[in-house]
Amino acid sequence: MIEKNVPFPFGFLLCRPFQRYDMCSAILCRAGARLGQTFIGHSDFQLADNVINKTHVGHYTFYCKSIVHDEKEYTIAEDVFASGYKGGENTRFYKQRDELLDDVHAESFRSSIICMLVPYRTNAPRGPRIQNPIDITGKLHPTLYQDTDIPSAEVEDAMYPGARFYAEYLELKKLSSYASDATEHFLSPFRYINTVCFQGHQFMYNHAGQAFTDRILNTGHWGPNGVYAGCKGVRCGDNDFFNDYPPVSPL
């Protein structure tokens, strides 16, 4: 229908929940002696001559010990910056349910995009709504609602149109046992599978300008300026920074 210029009476919800990166941590601490000190002592330096090679060889040794006085003055900030891309952002769609279910138990995901059919007027005035963020299982883990703007009266509502159908048909509830919540557990699953998706950077076609100039800014972890053609170096740990402005073109 679309290829014949016939309006298609539905919309599409594209989800990329399996994006994976190697992430690095950092130490956030207070400077000064309130945090701790490093003690150095018993320094020794010895110098010797090597007459055969006509060189001087020096050996310097010392003892040192770092002591933390107040462990509350520092913390480890996890997942501060990315150091390498692992997968999950290709353009391949999951076309069969069994393919998705097989990848859940595999070491990696062969495809990246899950496509779901939604009503044509979704997110239009007086139309069905899609929450931001969404959980592809239809509902967030109970411990995560406190970090969203979702009203308490809507907690039991599906996060996108057709969520209950897709959760049952694609058996998405099975992913919940691998999902991470806001609490720490003594026993954790062998691997985590993300089920939460944010509105990504999106361009729409503007008929007046005859170009893809209408846009929705990214709301995910990369920020409004972190999704554009050429940002791979920043995400792979290069000594680079994201642009200081949102992209104005998909190219």
GROMACS .gro file of C-alpha atoms in nm:
model
  251
    1MET     CA    1   0.000   0.000   0.000
    2ILE     CA    2   0.272   0.245   0.096
    3GLU     CA    3   0.470   0.171  -0.221
    4LYS     CA    4   0.157   0.258  -0.425
    5ASN     CA    5   0.113   0.590  -0.237
    6VAL     CA    6  -0.194   0.456  -0.057
    7PRO     CA    7  -0.215   0.589   0.304
    8PHE     CA    8  -0.148   0.313   0.554
    9PRO     CA    9  -0.400   0.336   0.841
   10PHE     CA   10  -0.152   0.242   1.114
   11GLY     CA   11   0.166   0.369   1.273
   12PHE     CA   12   0.479   0.185   1.377
   13LEU     CA   13   0.662   0.179   1.708
   14LEU     CA   14   1.030   0.090   1.660
   15CYS     CA   15   1.222  -0.024   1.968
   16ARG     CA   16   1.594  -0.084   2.009
   17PRO     CA   17   1.615  -0.220   2.365
   18PHE     CA   18   1.936  -0.422   2.326
   19GLN     CA   19   2.198  -0.150   2.273
   20ARG     CA   20   2.521  -0.257   2.442
   21TYR     CA   21   2.839  -0.066   2.519
   22ASP     CA   22   3.146  -0.119   2.733
   23MET     CA   23   3.115   0.139   3.007
   24CYS     CA   24   3.374   0.289   3.240
   25SER     CA   25   3.342   0.411   3.597
   26ALA     CA   26   3.498   0.706   3.778
   27ILE     CA   27   3.577   0.799   4.137
   28LEU     CA   28   3.396   1.106   4.268
   29CYS     CA   29   3.556   1.232   4.588
   30ARG     CA   30   3.634   1.532   4.806
   31ALA     CA   31   3.985   1.669   4.777
   32GLY     CA   32   4.202   1.713   5.083
   33ALA     CA   33   4.291   1.531   5.402
   34ARG     CA   34   3.927   1.480   5.506
   35LEU     CA   35   3.904   1.198   5.256
   36GLY     CA   36   4.241   1.037   5.316
   37GLN     CA   37   4.614   1.055   5.272
   38THR     CA   38   4.892   0.871   5.094
   39PHE     CA   39   5.202   0.809   5.307
   40ILE     CA   40   5.542   0.753   5.148
   41GLY     CA   41   5.854   0.646   5.335
   42HIS     CA   42   6.179   0.448   5.334
   43SER     CA   43   6.290   0.597   5.005
   44ASP     CA   44   6.611   0.460   4.863
   45PHE     CA   45   6.800   0.536   4.543
   46GLN     CA   46   7.102   0.341   4.423
   47LEU     CA   47   7.313   0.420   4.120
   48ALA     CA   48   7.546   0.176   3.949
   49ASP     CA   49   7.772   0.184   3.645
   50ASN     CA   50   7.772  -0.065   3.361
   51VAL     CA   51   8.118  -0.026   3.211
   52ILE     CA   52   8.055  -0.278   2.934
   53ASN     CA   53   7.756  -0.091   2.789
   54LYS     CA   54   7.879   0.245   2.916
   55THR     CA   55   7.551   0.318   3.094
   56HIS     CA   56   7.436   0.420   3.438
   57VAL     CA   57   7.160   0.218   3.605
   58GLY     CA   58   6.948   0.372   3.876
   59HIS     CA   59   6.706   0.195   4.110
   60TYR     CA   60   6.458   0.389   4.320
   61THR     CA   61   6.240   0.207   4.575
   62PHE     CA   62   5.994   0.329   4.835
   63TYR     CA   63   5.704   0.213   5.047
   64CYS     CA   64   5.365   0.380   5.020
   65LYS     CA   65   5.019   0.330   5.161
   66SER     CA   66   4.691   0.510   5.089
   67ILE     CA   67   4.455   0.543   5.384
   68VAL     CA   68   4.092   0.654   5.358
   69HIS     CA   69   3.984   0.837   5.673
   70ASP     CA   70   3.617   0.882   5.583
   71GLU     CA   71   3.466   0.645   5.328
   72LYS     CA   72   3.160   0.871   5.300
   73GLU     CA   73   3.371   1.133   5.124
   74TYR     CA   74   3.394   0.934   4.802
   75THR     CA   75   3.179   0.720   4.576
   76ILE     CA   76   3.219   0.526   4.254
   77ALA     CA   77   3.015   0.674   3.970
   78GLU     CA   78   2.932   0.386   3.739
   79ASP     CA   79   2.875   0.400   3.363
   80VAL     CA   80   3.018   0.751   3.327
   81PHE     CA   81   3.142   0.719   2.969
   82ALA     CA   82   3.148   0.457   2.696
   83SER     CA   83   3.469   0.290   2.582
   84GLY     CA   84   3.345   0.056   2.310
   85TYR     CA   85   3.041  -0.048   2.107
   86LYS     CA   86   2.919  -0.405   2.154
   87GLY     CA   87   2.604  -0.419   1.942
   88GLY     CA   88   2.232  -0.356   1.932
   89GLU     CA   89   2.222  -0.055   1.699
   90ASN     CA   90   2.213  -0.210   1.354
   91THR     CA   91   1.920  -0.172   1.112
   92ARG     CA   92   1.805  -0.535   1.108
   93PHE     CA   93   1.450  -0.614   1.220
   94TYR     CA   94   1.329  -0.916   1.412
   95LYS     CA   95   1.096  -1.077   1.159
   96GLN     CA   96   1.016  -1.398   1.346
   97ARG     CA   97   0.913  -1.445   1.707
   98ASP     CA   98   1.133  -1.755   1.744
   99GLU     CA   99   1.436  -1.557   1.632
  100LEU     CA  100   1.386  -1.309   1.915
  101LEU     CA  101   1.328  -1.581   2.173
  102ASP     CA  102   1.640  -1.768   2.063
  103ASP     CA  103   1.854  -1.455   2.098
  104VAL     CA  104   1.732  -1.399   2.453
  105HIS     CA  105   1.921  -1.712   2.556
  106ALA     CA  106   2.217  -1.658   2.321
  107GLU     CA  107   2.537  -1.465   2.383
  108SER     CA  108   2.439  -1.180   2.152
  109PHE     CA  109   2.148  -1.038   1.952
  110ARG     CA  110   2.158  -1.082   1.575
  111SER     CA  111   1.905  -0.806   1.507
  112SER     CA  112   1.830  -0.482   1.688
  113ILE     CA  113   1.483  -0.349   1.604
  114ILE     CA  114   1.146  -0.473   1.726
  115CYS     CA  115   0.862  -0.325   1.520
  116MET     CA  116   0.511  -0.298   1.666
  117LEU     CA  117   0.191  -0.182   1.501
  118VAL     CA  118   0.008   0.104   1.678
  119PRO     CA  119  -0.302   0.311   1.590
  120TYR     CA  120  -0.246   0.580   1.328
  121ARG     CA  121  -0.340   0.868   1.562
  122THR     CA  122  -0.112   0.756   1.843
  123ASN     CA  123   0.020   1.058   2.040
  124ALA     CA  124  -0.213   1.286   1.844
  125PRO     CA  125  -0.460   1.504   2.037
  126ARG     CA  126  -0.727   1.285   2.200
  127GLY     CA  127  -0.552   0.975   2.064
  128PRO     CA  128  -0.373   0.684   2.235
  129ARG     CA  129  -0.056   0.780   2.418
  130ILE     CA  130   0.293   0.633   2.436
  131GLN     CA  131   0.472   0.694   2.765
  132ASN     CA  132   0.833   0.808   2.776
  133PRO     CA  133   1.017   0.600   2.874
  134ILE     CA  134   0.839   0.274   2.799
  135ASP     CA  135   0.902  -0.082   2.901
  136ILE     CA  136   0.850  -0.321   2.609
  137THR     CA  137   0.690  -0.567   2.851
  138GLY     CA  138   0.410  -0.313   2.901
  139LYS     CA  139   0.494  -0.206   3.257
  140LEU     CA  140   0.803  -0.085   3.435
  141HIS     CA  141   0.945  -0.275   3.727
  142PRO     CA  142   0.764  -0.147   4.040
  143THR     CA  143   1.086   0.002   4.180
  144LEU     CA  144   1.139   0.221   3.871
  145TYR     CA  145   0.816   0.423   3.873
  146GLN     CA  146   0.956   0.657   4.138
  147ASP     CA  147   1.205   0.789   3.880
  148THR     CA  148   0.942   0.877   3.619
  149ASP     CA  149   0.674   1.144   3.575
  150ILE     CA  150   0.399   0.886   3.529
  151PRO     CA  151   0.101   0.969   3.756
  152SER     CA  152   0.020   0.707   4.016
  153ALA     CA  153  -0.328   0.667   3.867
  154GLU     CA  154  -0.171   0.550   3.538
  155VAL     CA  155   0.077   0.301   3.682
  156GLU     CA  156  -0.147   0.006   3.597
  157ASP     CA  157  -0.210   0.129   3.241
  158ALA     CA  158  -0.019  -0.018   2.948
  159MET     CA  159   0.273   0.201   2.845
  160TYR     CA  160   0.193   0.189   2.473
  161PRO     CA  161  -0.105   0.076   2.262
  162GLY     CA  162  -0.114  -0.300   2.217
  163ALA     CA  163   0.138  -0.365   2.494
  164ARG     CA  164  -0.059  -0.651   2.647
  165PHE     CA  165  -0.092  -0.825   2.309
  166TYR     CA  166   0.277  -0.796   2.221
  167ALA     CA  167   0.388  -0.895   2.571
  168GLU     CA  168   0.189  -1.217   2.536
  169TYR     CA  169   0.258  -1.290   2.168
  170LEU     CA  170   0.633  -1.221   2.184
  171GLU     CA  171   0.657  -1.363   2.538
  172LEU     CA  172   0.822  -1.042   2.652
  173LYS     CA  173   0.743  -1.116   3.015
  174LYS     CA  174   1.023  -1.371   3.004
  175LEU     CA  175   1.265  -1.082   2.977
  176SER     CA  176   1.159  -0.951   3.319
  177SER     CA  177   1.365  -1.215   3.497
  178TYR     CA  178   1.676  -1.070   3.328
  179ALA     CA  179   1.581  -0.704   3.376
  180SER     CA  180   1.757  -0.479   3.626
  181ASP     CA  181   1.554  -0.281   3.878
  182ALA     CA  182   1.640   0.003   4.114
  183THR     CA  183   1.746  -0.223   4.401
  184GLU     CA  184   2.055  -0.432   4.459
  185HIS     CA  185   2.035  -0.807   4.502
  186PHE     CA  186   2.274  -1.055   4.658
  187LEU     CA  187   2.200  -1.300   4.378
  188SER     CA  188   2.185  -1.139   4.035
  189PRO     CA  189   2.107  -1.298   3.697
  190PHE     CA  190   2.392  -1.421   3.479
  191ARG     CA  191   2.313  -1.144   3.230
  192TYR     CA  192   2.094  -0.836   3.221
  193ILE     CA  193   1.858  -0.768   2.932
  194ASN     CA  194   1.728  -0.415   2.906
  195THR     CA  195   1.356  -0.367   2.844
  196VAL     CA  196   1.330   0.012   2.893
  197CYS     CA  197   1.334   0.242   2.589
  198PHE     CA  198   1.341   0.623   2.565
  199GLN     CA  199   1.220   0.844   2.283
  200GLY     CA  200   1.516   0.867   2.048
  201HIS     CA  201   1.619   1.138   1.806
  202GLN     CA  202   1.370   1.139   1.521
  203PHE     CA  203   1.330   1.332   1.197
  204MET     CA  204   0.996   1.373   1.016
  205TYR     CA  205   0.930   1.479   0.660
  206ASN     CA  206   0.820   1.839   0.614
  207HIS     CA  207   0.600   1.866   0.306
  208ALA     CA  208   0.638   2.244   0.287
  209GLY     CA  209   1.016   2.229   0.286
  210GLN     CA  210   1.026   1.891   0.110
  211ALA     CA  211   1.295   1.768   0.347
  212PHE     CA  212   1.335   1.582   0.677
  213THR     CA  213   1.358   1.894   0.892
  214ASP     CA  214   1.094   1.835   1.161
  215ARG     CA  215   1.258   1.665   1.456
  216ILE     CA  216   1.211   1.525   1.804
  217LEU     CA  217   1.517   1.554   2.027
  218ASN     CA  218   1.665   1.247   2.188
  219THR     CA  219   1.560   1.189   2.550
  220GLY     CA  220   1.780   0.886   2.617
  221HIS     CA  221   2.113   0.850   2.794
  222TRP     CA  222   2.316   1.016   2.518
  223GLY     CA  223   2.133   1.345   2.565
  224PRO     CA  224   1.984   1.580   2.304
  225ASN     CA  225   2.322   1.639   2.133
  226GLY     CA  226   2.457   1.284   2.134
  227VAL     CA  227   2.279   1.124   1.837
  228TYR     CA  228   2.404   1.224   1.493
  229ALA     CA  229   2.603   1.090   1.200
  230GLY     CA  230   2.968   1.077   1.307
  231CYS     CA  231   2.930   1.032   1.684
  232LYS     CA  232   3.081   0.681   1.690
  233GLY     CA  233   3.421   0.801   1.808
  234VAL     CA  234   3.280   0.950   2.128
  235ARG     CA  235   3.088   0.631   2.204
  236CYS     CA  236   3.396   0.415   2.148
  237GLY     CA  237   3.617   0.595   2.397
  238ASP     CA  238   3.807   0.830   2.166
  239ASN     CA  239   3.939   1.157   2.307
  240ASP     CA  240   3.647   1.348   2.165
  241PHE     CA  241   3.325   1.517   2.274
  242PHE     CA  242   2.970   1.538   2.143
  243ASN     CA  243   2.867   1.843   1.947
  244ASP     CA  244   2.733   2.135   2.151
  245TYR     CA  245   2.414   2.157   1.945
  246PRO     CA  246   2.143   1.911   1.835
  247PRO     CA  247   2.171   1.771   1.481
  248VAL     CA  248   1.961   1.953   1.223
  249SER     CA  249   1.976   1.686   0.954
  250PRO     CA  250   1.965   1.305   0.953
  251LEU     CA  251   2.275   1.302   0.731
   0.00000   0.00000   0.00000
